[in-house]
Tab-separated table of C-alpha atoms in Angstrom:
chain	number	residue	atom	x	y	z
T	1	UNK	CA	-80.193	99.863	67.434
T	2	UNK	CA	-82.870	102.763	67.330
T	3	UNK	CA	-84.429	102.981	64.030
T	4	UNK	CA	-84.246	106.446	62.767
T	5	UNK	CA	-86.903	108.100	62.929
T	6	UNK	CA	-88.683	109.572	58.573
T	7	UNK	CA	-88.356	112.961	58.012
T	8	UNK	CA	-90.943	115.199	58.855
T	9	UNK	CA	-93.083	116.922	55.570
T	10	UNK	CA	-91.072	120.197	56.619
T	11	UNK	CA	-87.371	118.254	56.654
T	12	UNK	CA	-88.213	117.144	53.188
T	13	UNK	CA	-89.439	120.522	51.716
T	14	UNK	CA	-85.919	121.673	53.323
T	15	UNK	CA	-84.526	119.128	51.692
T	16	UNK	CA	-85.664	119.336	48.810
T	17	UNK	CA	-85.401	122.672	47.698
T	18	UNK	CA	-81.217	122.600	48.895
T	19	UNK	CA	-81.047	119.515	46.695
T	20	UNK	CA	-82.660	121.717	43.835
T	21	UNK	CA	-80.704	125.107	44.193
T	22	UNK	CA	-77.972	122.969	44.366
T	23	UNK	CA	-78.729	121.142	42.039
T	24	UNK	CA	-80.149	123.041	39.063
T	25	UNK	CA	-76.887	125.635	37.769
T	26	UNK	CA	-75.120	122.281	37.227
T	27	UNK	CA	-77.909	121.336	35.464
T	28	UNK	CA	-78.606	124.114	33.273
T	29	UNK	CA	-74.794	124.616	33.076
T	30	UNK	CA	-74.561	120.940	31.787
T	31	UNK	CA	-77.697	121.494	28.958
T	32	UNK	CA	-76.597	124.921	28.067
T	33	UNK	CA	-73.406	123.469	26.803
T	34	UNK	CA	-74.566	120.016	25.942
T	35	UNK	CA	-75.029	120.629	22.035
T	36	UNK	CA	-71.702	122.445	22.099
T	37	UNK	CA	-70.325	119.488	21.989
T	38	UNK	CA	-67.052	118.889	19.267
T	39	UNK	CA	-64.455	116.753	18.545
T	40	UNK	CA	-62.261	120.026	19.075
T	41	UNK	CA	-60.727	120.134	16.135
T	42	UNK	CA	-60.823	123.761	13.682
T	43	UNK	CA	-61.777	123.561	10.346
T	44	UNK	CA	-60.259	126.073	8.061
T	45	UNK	CA	-63.318	128.219	7.345
T	46	UNK	CA	-61.378	130.282	3.854
T	47	UNK	CA	-61.765	127.005	1.347
T	48	UNK	CA	-59.905	129.409	-0.825
T	49	UNK	CA	-57.602	128.616	-4.505
T	50	UNK	CA	-56.197	130.843	-7.559
T	51	UNK	CA	-59.520	132.384	-8.291
T	52	UNK	CA	-60.904	132.456	-5.083
T	53	UNK	CA	-61.137	136.742	-3.548
T	54	UNK	CA	-62.625	137.324	-0.558
T	55	UNK	CA	-64.446	140.892	-0.089
T	56	UNK	CA	-64.535	143.006	2.577
T	57	UNK	CA	-64.750	146.701	4.342
T	58	UNK	CA	-62.674	147.911	6.659
T	59	UNK	CA	-65.080	149.657	9.985
T	60	UNK	CA	-62.728	150.646	12.172
T	61	UNK	CA	-59.485	151.196	12.498
T	62	UNK	CA	-58.416	152.987	15.464
T	63	UNK	CA	-57.846	156.409	16.953
T	64	UNK	CA	-58.647	159.534	14.920
T	65	UNK	CA	-54.868	160.449	13.781
T	66	UNK	CA	-55.432	161.588	11.027
T	67	UNK	CA	-54.113	166.321	11.990
T	68	UNK	CA	-50.906	164.521	12.766
T	69	UNK	CA	-50.249	163.378	9.744
T	70	UNK	CA	-52.208	166.310	7.538
T	71	UNK	CA	-49.467	168.315	9.759
T	72	UNK	CA	-46.391	166.388	9.791
T	73	UNK	CA	-46.922	165.712	6.139
T	74	UNK	CA	-49.140	168.025	4.686
T	75	UNK	CA	-51.197	167.048	1.556
T	76	UNK	CA	-54.109	168.232	-0.633
T	77	UNK	CA	-57.322	168.458	0.132
T	78	UNK	CA	-59.341	165.327	0.936
T	79	UNK	CA	-55.939	163.426	1.067
T	80	UNK	CA	-56.061	161.676	4.448
T	81	UNK	CA	-60.181	161.627	4.343
T	82	UNK	CA	-60.166	157.470	4.666
T	83	UNK	CA	-56.187	157.316	7.131
T	84	UNK	CA	-59.456	157.582	10.433
T	85	UNK	CA	-62.426	155.171	9.457
T	86	UNK	CA	-65.257	155.157	12.042
T	87	UNK	CA	-68.258	152.424	11.873
T	88	UNK	CA	-68.122	152.418	7.992
T	89	UNK	CA	-67.462	155.445	7.622
T	90	UNK	CA	-64.361	157.621	6.207
T	91	UNK	CA	-64.208	161.217	8.242
T	92	UNK	CA	-67.741	162.826	8.124
T	93	UNK	CA	-68.436	162.356	4.387
T	94	UNK	CA	-67.661	158.944	2.762
T	95	UNK	CA	-69.286	155.782	3.939
T	96	UNK	CA	-68.203	152.734	2.847
T	97	UNK	CA	-70.471	151.686	0.983
T	98	UNK	CA	-69.641	154.143	-1.732
T	99	UNK	CA	-65.453	154.711	-1.480
T	100	UNK	CA	-63.358	152.455	-2.555
T	101	UNK	CA	-61.046	153.337	-0.431
T	102	UNK	CA	-62.181	151.770	2.316
T	103	UNK	CA	-63.584	148.455	0.558
T	104	UNK	CA	-61.052	145.626	-0.667
T	105	UNK	CA	-60.996	142.978	-2.100
T	106	UNK	CA	-58.674	139.938	0.018
T	107	UNK	CA	-56.771	138.419	-1.825
T	108	UNK	CA	-55.588	134.876	-1.621
T	109	UNK	CA	-52.368	134.096	-0.868
T	110	UNK	CA	-48.771	130.556	0.131
T	111	UNK	CA	-50.464	128.214	1.808
T	112	UNK	CA	-47.731	129.375	4.415
T	113	UNK	CA	-49.261	127.599	7.857
T	114	UNK	CA	-51.781	124.932	6.094
T	115	UNK	CA	-54.304	127.349	6.138
T	116	UNK	CA	-56.046	129.831	3.248
T	117	UNK	CA	-55.170	132.756	4.239
T	118	UNK	CA	-56.120	136.525	2.508
T	119	UNK	CA	-53.323	140.211	2.211
T	120	UNK	CA	-55.626	142.499	3.436
T	121	UNK	CA	-53.962	146.320	3.365
T	122	UNK	CA	-53.286	147.163	6.978
T	123	UNK	CA	-55.125	150.736	8.306
T	124	UNK	CA	-52.797	153.582	7.370
T	125	UNK	CA	-51.408	151.743	3.796
T	126	UNK	CA	-54.411	154.142	1.671
T	127	UNK	CA	-53.325	156.932	2.713
T	128	UNK	CA	-50.014	157.027	3.626
T	129	UNK	CA	-46.041	156.235	2.254
T	130	UNK	CA	-43.623	154.562	3.455
T	131	UNK	CA	-42.295	155.793	6.783
T	132	UNK	CA	-45.231	157.647	6.591
T	133	UNK	CA	-46.756	155.840	9.797
T	134	UNK	CA	-46.808	157.030	13.175
T	135	UNK	CA	-45.806	153.536	15.151
T	136	UNK	CA	-49.623	153.582	16.111
T	137	UNK	CA	-53.172	153.513	15.468
T	138	UNK	CA	-54.575	153.582	19.674
T	139	UNK	CA	-56.253	151.452	21.887
T	140	UNK	CA	-58.863	151.197	19.514
T	141	UNK	CA	-62.305	150.279	18.350
T	142	UNK	CA	-60.769	148.189	15.550
T	143	UNK	CA	-63.351	146.336	13.132
T	144	UNK	CA	-63.730	144.952	9.375
T	145	UNK	CA	-66.592	144.183	8.102
T	146	UNK	CA	-66.402	140.884	6.040
T	147	UNK	CA	-68.495	139.255	3.513
T	148	UNK	CA	-69.814	135.947	2.992
T	149	UNK	CA	-69.410	134.502	0.359
T	150	UNK	CA	-65.304	135.267	1.743
T	151	UNK	CA	-65.771	131.725	4.145
T	152	UNK	CA	-66.492	128.517	2.071
T	153	UNK	CA	-65.188	125.904	4.283
T	154	UNK	CA	-68.915	126.645	6.724
T	155	UNK	CA	-71.073	124.251	5.091
T	156	UNK	CA	-74.475	125.475	4.320
T	157	UNK	CA	-77.064	123.619	6.716
T	158	UNK	CA	-74.616	123.572	9.848
T	159	UNK	CA	-74.447	126.253	12.382
T	160	UNK	CA	-71.118	126.916	14.311
T	161	UNK	CA	-69.652	125.909	18.303
T	162	UNK	CA	-66.773	128.868	17.997
T	163	UNK	CA	-64.923	130.482	15.024
T	164	UNK	CA	-61.691	132.040	15.132
T	165	UNK	CA	-60.295	135.148	13.003
T	166	UNK	CA	-56.402	134.995	13.094
T	167	UNK	CA	-54.285	138.574	12.186
T	168	UNK	CA	-51.045	137.668	11.128
T	169	UNK	CA	-47.815	139.972	9.920
T	170	UNK	CA	-46.044	137.141	8.730
T	171	UNK	CA	-43.564	139.420	6.945
T	172	UNK	CA	-41.413	140.518	9.652
T	173	UNK	CA	-39.896	137.550	11.308
T	174	UNK	CA	-38.320	138.117	15.348
T	175	UNK	CA	-36.071	135.733	17.719
T	176	UNK	CA	-39.165	133.658	19.552
T	177	UNK	CA	-37.786	135.255	22.657
T	178	UNK	CA	-38.283	139.446	21.423
T	179	UNK	CA	-39.164	141.773	23.771
T	180	UNK	CA	-42.016	143.280	21.988
T	181	UNK	CA	-44.112	140.289	22.303
T	182	UNK	CA	-46.849	141.090	25.027
T	183	UNK	CA	-50.266	139.005	26.102
T	184	UNK	CA	-52.837	141.971	25.843
T	185	UNK	CA	-56.322	142.269	26.930
T	186	UNK	CA	-58.977	142.229	24.479
T	187	UNK	CA	-62.738	143.833	24.984
T	188	UNK	CA	-64.580	142.015	21.183
T	189	UNK	CA	-67.476	141.671	20.243
T	190	UNK	CA	-68.627	139.519	16.510
T	191	UNK	CA	-72.054	140.997	14.969
T	192	UNK	CA	-73.388	137.952	12.287
T	193	UNK	CA	-75.402	140.099	9.543
T	194	UNK	CA	-77.943	138.013	6.990
T	195	UNK	CA	-80.508	139.787	4.491
T	196	UNK	CA	-81.746	142.650	6.733
T	197	UNK	CA	-81.451	141.934	10.318
T	198	UNK	CA	-78.106	141.470	12.219
T	199	UNK	CA	-77.562	139.502	15.808
T	200	UNK	CA	-74.371	140.829	17.963
T	201	UNK	CA	-72.911	138.411	20.501
T	202	UNK	CA	-71.128	141.241	22.525
T	203	UNK	CA	-69.225	141.338	26.314
T	204	UNK	CA	-66.475	138.615	24.713
T	205	UNK	CA	-62.588	139.659	26.897
T	206	UNK	CA	-60.191	137.937	26.002
T	207	UNK	CA	-56.100	137.882	26.657
T	208	UNK	CA	-54.624	136.980	24.041
T	209	UNK	CA	-50.591	137.435	23.011
T	210	UNK	CA	-49.516	139.156	19.686
T	211	UNK	CA	-47.043	136.653	19.127
T	212	UNK	CA	-47.971	134.170	16.893
T	213	UNK	CA	-45.910	130.985	16.166
T	214	UNK	CA	-45.439	128.301	13.449
T	215	UNK	CA	-43.318	126.047	12.199
T	216	UNK	CA	-42.079	126.295	8.428
T	217	UNK	CA	-39.245	125.267	6.683
T	218	UNK	CA	-36.805	127.303	6.637
T	219	UNK	CA	-34.670	126.958	3.233
T	220	UNK	CA	-31.825	128.313	4.515
T	221	UNK	CA	-31.082	125.610	6.867
T	222	UNK	CA	-32.769	122.636	5.073
T	223	UNK	CA	-35.415	121.569	7.860
T	224	UNK	CA	-38.060	122.454	9.547
T	225	UNK	CA	-38.278	125.606	12.521
T	226	UNK	CA	-40.007	127.110	14.496
T	227	UNK	CA	-40.871	131.077	13.426
T	228	UNK	CA	-42.999	133.474	14.929
T	229	UNK	CA	-43.886	136.695	13.882
T	230	UNK	CA	-46.977	139.039	15.332
T	231	UNK	CA	-50.487	137.572	14.984
T	232	UNK	CA	-53.680	137.657	17.106
T	233	UNK	CA	-56.101	135.205	16.897
T	234	UNK	CA	-59.375	136.288	18.502
T	235	UNK	CA	-62.128	133.115	19.622
T	236	UNK	CA	-65.306	133.316	19.954
T	237	UNK	CA	-66.609	130.467	21.360
T	238	UNK	CA	-70.799	130.083	21.927
T	239	UNK	CA	-72.806	127.966	24.050
T	240	UNK	CA	-75.464	124.830	22.533
T	241	UNK	CA	-78.260	127.651	22.740
T	242	UNK	CA	-76.038	130.268	20.928
T	243	UNK	CA	-75.618	128.176	18.265
T	244	UNK	CA	-78.504	126.881	18.095
T	245	UNK	CA	-80.092	130.495	17.469
T	246	UNK	CA	-77.502	131.933	15.346
T	247	UNK	CA	-78.770	128.313	13.097
T	248	UNK	CA	-82.459	130.171	13.244
T	249	UNK	CA	-81.063	133.453	13.067
T	250	UNK	CA	-79.400	132.616	8.508
T	251	UNK	CA	-81.383	129.024	8.722
T	252	UNK	CA	-77.109	128.374	7.151
T	253	UNK	CA	-76.934	129.803	5.207
T	254	UNK	CA	-73.224	130.793	5.205
T	255	UNK	CA	-73.125	132.339	2.077
T	256	UNK	CA	-74.182	134.745	2.512
T	257	UNK	CA	-74.431	135.799	6.195
T	258	UNK	CA	-71.852	138.385	6.421
T	259	UNK	CA	-69.099	139.152	9.858
T	260	UNK	CA	-68.608	141.723	11.433
T	261	UNK	CA	-65.923	141.732	13.811
T	262	UNK	CA	-64.709	144.261	16.533
T	263	UNK	CA	-62.816	145.118	18.652
T	264	UNK	CA	-63.674	147.540	21.325
T	265	UNK	CA	-60.421	148.441	22.825
T	266	UNK	CA	-56.846	146.764	23.530
T	267	UNK	CA	-54.804	147.026	26.530
T	268	UNK	CA	-51.398	145.582	27.521
T	269	UNK	CA	-51.868	142.880	30.597
T	270	UNK	CA	-48.450	144.689	32.078
T	271	UNK	CA	-50.139	148.113	31.948
T	272	UNK	CA	-47.518	149.372	29.960
T	273	UNK	CA	-49.527	151.958	27.513
T	274	UNK	CA	-50.299	150.959	23.631
T	275	UNK	CA	-48.267	152.901	22.183
T	276	UNK	CA	-45.469	151.573	19.590
T	277	UNK	CA	-46.779	147.738	20.418
T	278	UNK	CA	-46.931	145.214	18.027
T	279	UNK	CA	-50.703	145.243	16.588
T	280	UNK	CA	-50.418	143.562	12.634
T	281	UNK	CA	-53.422	144.953	10.762
T	282	UNK	CA	-51.399	148.773	12.482
T	283	UNK	CA	-48.987	149.800	9.781
T	284	UNK	CA	-48.999	151.060	6.514
T	285	UNK	CA	-48.417	147.873	4.935
T	286	UNK	CA	-50.216	144.239	4.740
T	287	UNK	CA	-51.546	141.475	7.887
T	288	UNK	CA	-52.936	137.849	6.483
T	289	UNK	CA	-56.462	137.356	7.750
T	290	UNK	CA	-58.035	133.792	7.861
T	291	UNK	CA	-60.665	132.287	10.279
T	292	UNK	CA	-60.893	128.680	11.777
T	293	UNK	CA	-64.196	127.105	12.613
T	294	UNK	CA	-66.188	123.484	14.706
T	295	UNK	CA	-69.926	123.343	13.179
T	296	UNK	CA	-72.019	121.548	14.751
T	297	UNK	CA	-75.476	118.920	14.061
T	298	UNK	CA	-78.650	121.586	14.961
T	299	UNK	CA	-80.808	119.040	14.458
T	300	UNK	CA	-78.771	116.713	16.626
T	301	UNK	CA	-77.929	119.508	18.355
T	302	UNK	CA	-81.860	120.734	18.998
T	303	UNK	CA	-82.572	117.000	20.023
T	304	UNK	CA	-79.729	117.076	23.026
T	305	UNK	CA	-81.216	119.915	24.024
T	306	UNK	CA	-84.946	119.619	23.709
T	307	UNK	CA	-84.293	115.962	25.279
T	308	UNK	CA	-82.237	116.746	28.171
T	309	UNK	CA	-84.733	120.212	28.940
T	310	UNK	CA	-87.488	117.431	28.910
T	311	UNK	CA	-85.889	115.342	31.463
T	312	UNK	CA	-84.678	118.352	33.903
T	313	UNK	CA	-88.097	119.238	33.553
T	314	UNK	CA	-90.321	115.864	34.494
T	315	UNK	CA	-87.645	115.271	37.374
T	316	UNK	CA	-88.214	119.011	38.920
T	317	UNK	CA	-91.814	118.764	38.524
T	318	UNK	CA	-91.127	115.074	40.411
T	319	UNK	CA	-89.580	117.125	43.023
T	320	UNK	CA	-91.900	119.537	43.708
T	321	UNK	CA	-94.199	116.394	43.897
T	322	UNK	CA	-92.490	114.708	46.217
T	323	UNK	CA	-92.265	117.311	48.592
T	324	UNK	CA	-96.813	117.849	49.126
T	325	UNK	CA	-99.453	115.884	50.355
T	326	UNK	CA	-100.389	114.214	47.022
T	327	UNK	CA	-96.872	112.311	46.327
T	328	UNK	CA	-98.488	109.759	48.388
T	329	UNK	CA	-102.070	108.773	45.985
T	330	UNK	CA	-99.804	109.499	43.055
T	331	UNK	CA	-96.908	107.019	43.901
T	332	UNK	CA	-99.679	104.047	44.997
T	333	UNK	CA	-101.833	105.110	41.275
T	334	UNK	CA	-98.861	105.082	38.816
T	335	UNK	CA	-97.743	101.961	40.599
T	336	UNK	CA	-101.147	100.145	40.596
T	337	UNK	CA	-101.182	101.174	37.348
T	338	UNK	CA	-104.454	103.886	35.930
């Protein structure tokens, strides 16, 4: 059998470049996510009790329908100042730091779906009487600034791999095949605020349902069964590098880290008008707020990422060296000892 000729230097260099280009994206992706591996289980971010109260503000509450309410339901001057909230301000003159209407105190609610939740006023409870709500608040933006001491379930000196914020209106149940349930396209961002600094993560595009289905006990029938209500779950998932950056930002001090959750825009997946679409935080009643998270040990995650990065660097250097004239002398030197 005829022996194959060894690779020439040019052929080897070409093979090395192709190997590097093909391998590198997968290697980087693997290392990026290696430090964020968890067991997949979520923990409640809020371990509240009857004596625990979270605090926060409505930061944005949708489109500006102030003129509609002023014309349709005339009230004294200034009554509708907080019918529209934008970037934490009521109207033009009232900031969340001075106006108590925008501020909300989260009160603990019955543990109805096996996590602690808080009752929050819907976006028009501040200024409207029952029955006056237009039925829509537009496609956004919506936002909530929730203080760090609300998230008592996130352990100190850890960092998070993923966090979910739950917005659920349990006060009206529907048939689970109710035609008002639909999928929504949501553009969202999350900003952590620690001290006088902030760290924003944006560009999250999600497809979420406005149906929340859970199992609850039906006292009338005496058995457990599915219940469907209007709800929405926003999930923010981070890479290993992002989780480490968050830890560097707040030093694992979650009780002093505020969360600014923003929905920049909402559209229906079926491209129908967003008006009158069920959204749990719209209206003049209440909705429930809760959060769940996956946490990781920043020390362990940092060790994994740094170790794999070192291995990748050494491998890349060796491959680059192998495509030069110095490979044979170096390899012989290594095999023969220094």
